[in-house]
Short mmCIF file of C-alpha atoms and ligand atoms in Angstrom, two decimals:
data_model
loop_
_atom_site.label_atom_id
_atom_site.label_comp_id
_atom_site.label_asym_id
_atom_site.label_seq_id
_atom_site.Cartn_x
_atom_site.Cartn_y
_atom_site.Cartn_z
CA UNK A 1 -25.17 -4.46 -1.80
CA UNK A 2 -24.72 -5.83 1.51
CA UNK A 3 -21.18 -7.16 2.17
CA UNK A 4 -19.21 -8.25 5.43
CA UNK A 5 -16.54 -6.17 6.49
CA UNK A 6 -13.65 -8.50 5.34
CA UNK A 7 -15.20 -8.83 1.85
CA UNK A 8 -15.66 -5.07 1.68
CA UNK A 9 -12.05 -4.05 2.53
CA UNK A 10 -10.72 -6.64 0.19
CA UNK A 11 -12.90 -5.20 -2.68
CA UNK A 12 -11.44 -1.76 -1.88
CA UNK A 13 -7.72 -2.96 -2.16
CA UNK A 14 -6.78 -3.59 1.37
CA UNK A 15 -5.29 -6.93 0.94
CA UNK A 16 -6.21 -10.70 0.89
CA UNK A 17 -9.15 -11.80 3.08
CA UNK A 18 -6.84 -12.95 5.74
CA UNK A 19 -5.03 -9.52 5.75
CA UNK A 20 -8.24 -7.67 5.79
CA UNK A 21 -9.68 -9.76 8.62
CA UNK A 22 -6.25 -9.04 10.70
CA UNK A 23 -6.83 -5.48 10.09
CA UNK A 24 -10.26 -5.61 11.50
CA UNK A 25 -9.11 -7.76 14.31
CA UNK A 26 -6.38 -5.47 15.32
CA UNK A 27 -9.10 -2.46 15.80
CA UNK A 28 -7.57 -0.44 12.85
CA UNK A 29 -10.82 -0.12 11.02
CA UNK A 30 -13.95 2.18 11.87
CA UNK A 31 -17.14 2.26 10.20
CA UNK A 32 -19.20 5.56 10.29
CA UNK A 33 -16.58 6.73 12.94
CA UNK A 34 -16.83 3.52 15.42
CA UNK A 35 -14.19 1.01 15.57
CA UNK A 36 -15.38 -2.33 14.27
CA UNK A 37 -13.47 -5.37 15.16
CA UNK A 38 -15.87 -8.03 13.91
CA UNK A 39 -14.74 -9.04 10.34
CA UNK A 40 -18.30 -10.80 9.57
CA UNK A 41 -20.35 -7.64 10.44
CA UNK A 42 -22.30 -6.86 7.44
CA UNK A 43 -23.14 -3.50 6.04
CA UNK A 44 -24.69 -1.72 3.02
CA UNK A 45 -21.68 -1.14 1.20
CA UNK A 46 -22.59 1.58 -1.25
CA UNK A 47 -21.04 4.78 -0.28
CA UNK A 48 -20.38 3.46 3.19
CA UNK A 49 -17.75 5.74 5.04
CA UNK A 50 -15.02 3.59 6.85
CA UNK A 51 -11.33 4.47 7.67
CA UNK A 52 -8.32 2.37 8.06
CA UNK A 53 -5.43 3.57 10.42
CA UNK A 54 -7.62 6.85 10.61
CA UNK A 55 -7.47 7.42 6.81
CA UNK A 56 -11.06 8.07 5.59
CA UNK A 57 -12.39 6.22 2.67
CA UNK A 58 -16.02 5.97 0.88
CA UNK A 59 -16.82 2.49 -0.56
CA UNK A 60 -16.68 2.53 -4.42
CA UNK A 61 -17.60 -0.40 -6.59
CA UNK A 62 -15.63 1.11 -9.18
CA UNK A 63 -12.92 3.80 -8.83
CA UNK A 64 -12.54 6.70 -11.25
CA UNK A 65 -9.59 9.14 -10.69
CA UNK A 66 -8.06 12.09 -12.19
CA UNK A 67 -4.38 12.67 -11.59
CA UNK A 68 -2.43 15.85 -12.42
CA UNK A 69 0.53 13.98 -13.85
CA UNK A 70 3.92 15.65 -13.04
CA UNK A 71 7.10 15.46 -15.42
CA UNK A 72 9.47 12.71 -14.83
CA UNK A 73 6.95 9.98 -14.33
CA UNK A 74 6.06 6.81 -16.67
CA UNK A 75 2.61 5.63 -17.04
CA UNK A 76 3.82 2.08 -16.75
CA UNK A 77 3.52 -0.34 -13.72
CA UNK A 78 7.02 -1.37 -14.53
CA UNK A 79 8.82 1.92 -15.44
CA UNK A 80 12.44 1.99 -16.86
CA UNK A 81 13.85 5.19 -16.17
CA UNK A 82 11.61 7.31 -13.92
CA UNK A 83 9.15 6.46 -11.02
CA UNK A 84 5.78 5.26 -12.02
CA UNK A 85 2.43 7.29 -11.76
CA UNK A 86 1.38 4.46 -9.70
CA UNK A 87 3.79 5.50 -7.00
CA UNK A 88 1.54 8.71 -6.50
CA UNK A 89 -1.45 6.70 -5.55
CA UNK A 90 -2.30 5.35 -2.29
CA UNK A 91 -1.60 1.68 -1.87
CA UNK A 92 -5.16 0.33 -1.88
CA UNK A 93 -5.93 2.01 -5.35
CA UNK A 94 -3.00 0.35 -6.84
CA UNK A 95 -3.93 -2.93 -5.20
CA UNK A 96 -7.48 -2.99 -6.54
CA UNK A 97 -6.26 -2.68 -9.91
CA UNK A 98 -6.72 0.87 -10.86
CA UNK A 99 -4.85 1.54 -14.38
CA UNK A 100 -3.93 4.53 -16.37
CA UNK A 101 -6.46 5.19 -19.39
CA UNK A 102 -3.93 5.33 -22.12
CA UNK A 103 -0.61 6.77 -21.56
CA UNK A 104 1.20 10.34 -21.31
CA UNK A 105 5.08 10.58 -21.97
CA UNK A 106 7.20 10.87 -19.09
CA UNK A 107 7.92 14.53 -19.58
CA UNK A 108 3.99 15.40 -20.51
CA UNK A 109 2.11 16.84 -17.38
CA UNK A 110 -1.53 17.21 -16.81
CA UNK A 111 -4.73 14.94 -16.98
CA UNK A 112 -4.48 11.36 -16.73
CA UNK A 113 -7.55 9.29 -15.86
CA UNK A 114 -7.28 6.29 -13.89
CA UNK A 115 -9.76 3.61 -13.13
CA UNK A 116 -10.40 -0.10 -12.49
CA UNK A 117 -13.40 -0.11 -14.89
CA UNK A 118 -12.18 -2.15 -17.81
CA UNK A 119 -15.01 -1.15 -20.39
CA UNK A 120 -14.40 2.48 -19.40
CA UNK A 121 -10.55 2.25 -20.34
CA UNK A 122 -11.61 0.53 -23.49
CA UNK A 123 -14.19 3.27 -24.44
CA UNK A 124 -11.54 5.98 -23.96
CA UNK A 125 -8.59 4.30 -25.69
CA UNK A 126 -10.37 2.40 -28.61
CA UNK A 127 -9.16 4.17 -31.78
CA UNK A 128 -12.65 4.08 -33.01
CA UNK A 129 -14.17 6.22 -30.35
CA UNK A 130 -12.50 9.60 -31.07
CA UNK A 131 -12.32 11.06 -27.72
CA UNK A 132 -11.23 14.73 -27.89
CA UNK A 133 -8.03 15.47 -25.79
CA UNK A 134 -6.93 19.09 -25.38
CA UNK A 135 -3.24 19.93 -24.89
CA UNK A 136 -1.37 23.11 -24.18
CA UNK A 137 1.72 23.05 -26.24
CA UNK A 138 4.83 25.01 -25.70
CA UNK A 139 6.83 25.19 -28.87
CA UNK A 140 10.46 25.83 -29.58
CA UNK A 141 9.94 28.25 -32.40
CA UNK A 142 7.34 30.83 -32.81
CA UNK A 143 3.95 29.52 -34.16
CA UNK A 144 2.29 31.05 -36.87
CA UNK A 145 -1.18 30.80 -38.43
CA UNK A 146 0.23 28.77 -41.33
CA UNK A 147 1.37 26.04 -38.76
CA UNK A 148 -2.21 26.19 -37.24
CA UNK A 149 -3.69 25.84 -40.60
CA UNK A 150 -1.43 22.92 -41.48
CA UNK A 151 -2.38 21.20 -38.08
CA UNK A 152 -6.11 21.71 -38.86
CA UNK A 153 -5.54 20.60 -42.41
CA UNK A 154 -3.98 17.39 -41.54
CA UNK A 155 -0.33 16.39 -41.35
CA UNK A 156 1.31 13.25 -42.66
CA UNK A 157 3.07 11.33 -40.20
CA UNK A 158 5.44 8.47 -40.56
CA UNK A 159 3.70 4.96 -40.60
CA UNK A 160 0.26 6.47 -40.58
CA UNK A 161 -1.97 5.73 -43.67
CA UNK A 162 -3.99 8.82 -43.56
CA UNK A 163 -3.45 12.54 -42.58
CA UNK A 164 -3.84 13.28 -39.00
CA UNK A 165 -6.05 16.30 -38.33
CA UNK A 166 -6.33 18.56 -35.17
CA UNK A 167 -9.99 19.32 -34.47
CA UNK A 168 -8.98 22.62 -32.85
CA UNK A 169 -5.96 24.78 -32.75
CA UNK A 170 -5.71 28.01 -31.01
CA UNK A 171 -2.75 30.36 -30.76
CA UNK A 172 -2.41 31.37 -27.30
CA UNK A 173 1.17 33.18 -27.34
CA UNK A 174 3.90 33.40 -29.40
CA UNK A 175 5.09 29.97 -28.67
CA UNK A 176 2.10 28.47 -27.02
CA UNK A 177 -1.15 26.87 -28.63
CA UNK A 178 -3.99 24.78 -27.52
CA UNK A 179 -4.31 21.91 -29.70
CA UNK A 180 -7.42 19.29 -29.59
CA UNK A 181 -6.83 15.92 -31.06
CA UNK A 182 -9.05 12.87 -31.10
CA UNK A 183 -6.57 10.00 -31.65
CA UNK A 184 -4.31 8.58 -29.25
CA UNK A 185 -1.23 7.44 -31.07
CA UNK A 186 2.28 7.21 -29.69
CA UNK A 187 3.85 10.55 -29.29
CA UNK A 188 0.89 11.97 -31.43
CA UNK A 189 1.22 15.79 -30.57
CA UNK A 190 4.91 15.87 -30.67
CA UNK A 191 5.09 14.17 -34.02
CA UNK A 192 2.18 16.61 -35.36
CA UNK A 193 3.95 19.54 -34.33
CA UNK A 194 7.15 18.24 -35.94
CA UNK A 195 5.40 17.63 -39.07
CA UNK A 196 4.26 21.22 -38.95
CA UNK A 197 7.66 22.40 -38.77
CA UNK A 198 8.08 23.13 -35.06
CA UNK A 199 9.23 21.26 -32.18
CA UNK A 200 7.34 20.41 -28.65
CA UNK A 201 9.18 22.02 -25.75
CA UNK A 202 6.35 21.25 -23.17
CA UNK A 203 3.19 19.50 -23.21
CA UNK A 204 0.27 19.82 -20.79
CA UNK A 205 -3.16 17.97 -21.13
CA UNK A 206 -5.99 19.86 -19.87
CA UNK A 207 -9.02 18.22 -20.88
CA UNK A 208 -10.71 15.11 -22.05
CA UNK A 209 -14.08 15.28 -23.37
CA UNK A 210 -15.81 18.09 -21.74
CA UNK A 211 -13.94 17.46 -18.44
CA UNK A 212 -11.31 19.94 -17.70
CA UNK A 213 -8.49 19.28 -15.23
CA UNK A 214 -9.36 21.64 -12.28
CA UNK A 215 -6.67 24.27 -11.79
CA UNK A 216 -6.68 23.91 -8.22
CA UNK A 217 -5.46 20.36 -8.40
CA UNK A 218 -1.78 20.50 -7.80
CA UNK A 219 0.85 18.53 -9.93
CA UNK A 220 1.13 15.05 -8.49
CA UNK A 221 -2.21 15.09 -6.72
CA UNK A 222 -5.25 13.12 -7.59
CA UNK A 223 -8.92 13.52 -7.09
CA UNK A 224 -11.98 11.17 -7.22
CA UNK A 225 -14.20 11.70 -10.23
CA UNK A 226 -17.91 11.78 -9.27
CA UNK A 227 -20.98 11.26 -11.57
CA UNK A 228 -21.10 14.79 -12.90
CA UNK A 229 -17.22 14.67 -13.93
CA UNK A 230 -18.03 11.38 -15.73
CA UNK A 231 -20.82 12.85 -17.61
CA UNK A 232 -18.70 15.83 -18.59
CA UNK A 233 -15.94 13.29 -19.64
CA UNK A 234 -18.40 11.64 -21.94
CA UNK A 235 -19.22 14.66 -24.07
CA UNK A 236 -17.44 14.22 -27.36
CA UNK A 237 -17.24 17.92 -28.33
CA UNK A 238 -13.91 18.67 -27.07
CA UNK A 239 -12.75 20.27 -23.90
CA UNK A 240 -15.02 23.09 -22.46
CA UNK A 241 -11.84 25.32 -21.85
CA UNK A 242 -12.33 28.84 -20.99
CA UNK A 243 -10.24 31.72 -22.49
N1 LIG B 1 1.16 13.39 -27.55
C1 LIG B 1 2.39 13.12 -27.21
O1 LIG B 1 3.34 13.61 -28.16
N2 LIG B 1 2.95 13.03 -25.94
C2 LIG B 1 1.70 12.83 -24.93
O2 LIG B 1 2.33 12.49 -23.84
C3 LIG B 1 0.53 12.77 -25.36
C4 LIG B 1 0.22 13.31 -26.70
#
């Protein structure tokens, strides 16, 4: 799609039309490496490379990101006790309306998807869609086969009409297990582990669908998700986690 530079910058979260026009007029925008000071200049937008104040961007009609969420961050835009995960993103991404896909507790770490694609958010948060989410859980007390069996067989949770079942549960260590769940209820893993007679001391999400959080992505950092990542996410068989 062809777009003028002002419209293009606005769509990518660089402010109002007037603010984008001003950025261009001040010579702060480069397209394919060359300063462009004409806000009405038209470009083919798809995958266009541009920079604003020497920070490189690629035009994206919709933005899909994975954040390695650190502890001590809330998934709300208006956090109450801790900084927001949105403070970890560059301002244009927040300005263009990128939102967390579901929520992790403030003390949970790991894979958090973020996007400005509304239908995508719906398809990953709707209770009917049963998207597998894989967590590594550190427990207070040693975990045993009986607790794993209880989680796989289904545990009763206060306020839930049906037993909640883990679709996979693997003991990794004396106090560590890998758990796959398909629902997205409030404090789900903590409540399931409590119902099985233990307690969560640490929770880290490592995969959603078939997409695993790259081990090379440090806590607090984010990455763009490209088409192959989105295809892996869409797999409903549960995280392809090695080991
Ligand atoms: N389950 C929890 O208890 N907390 C999370 O953050 C995610 C899943």
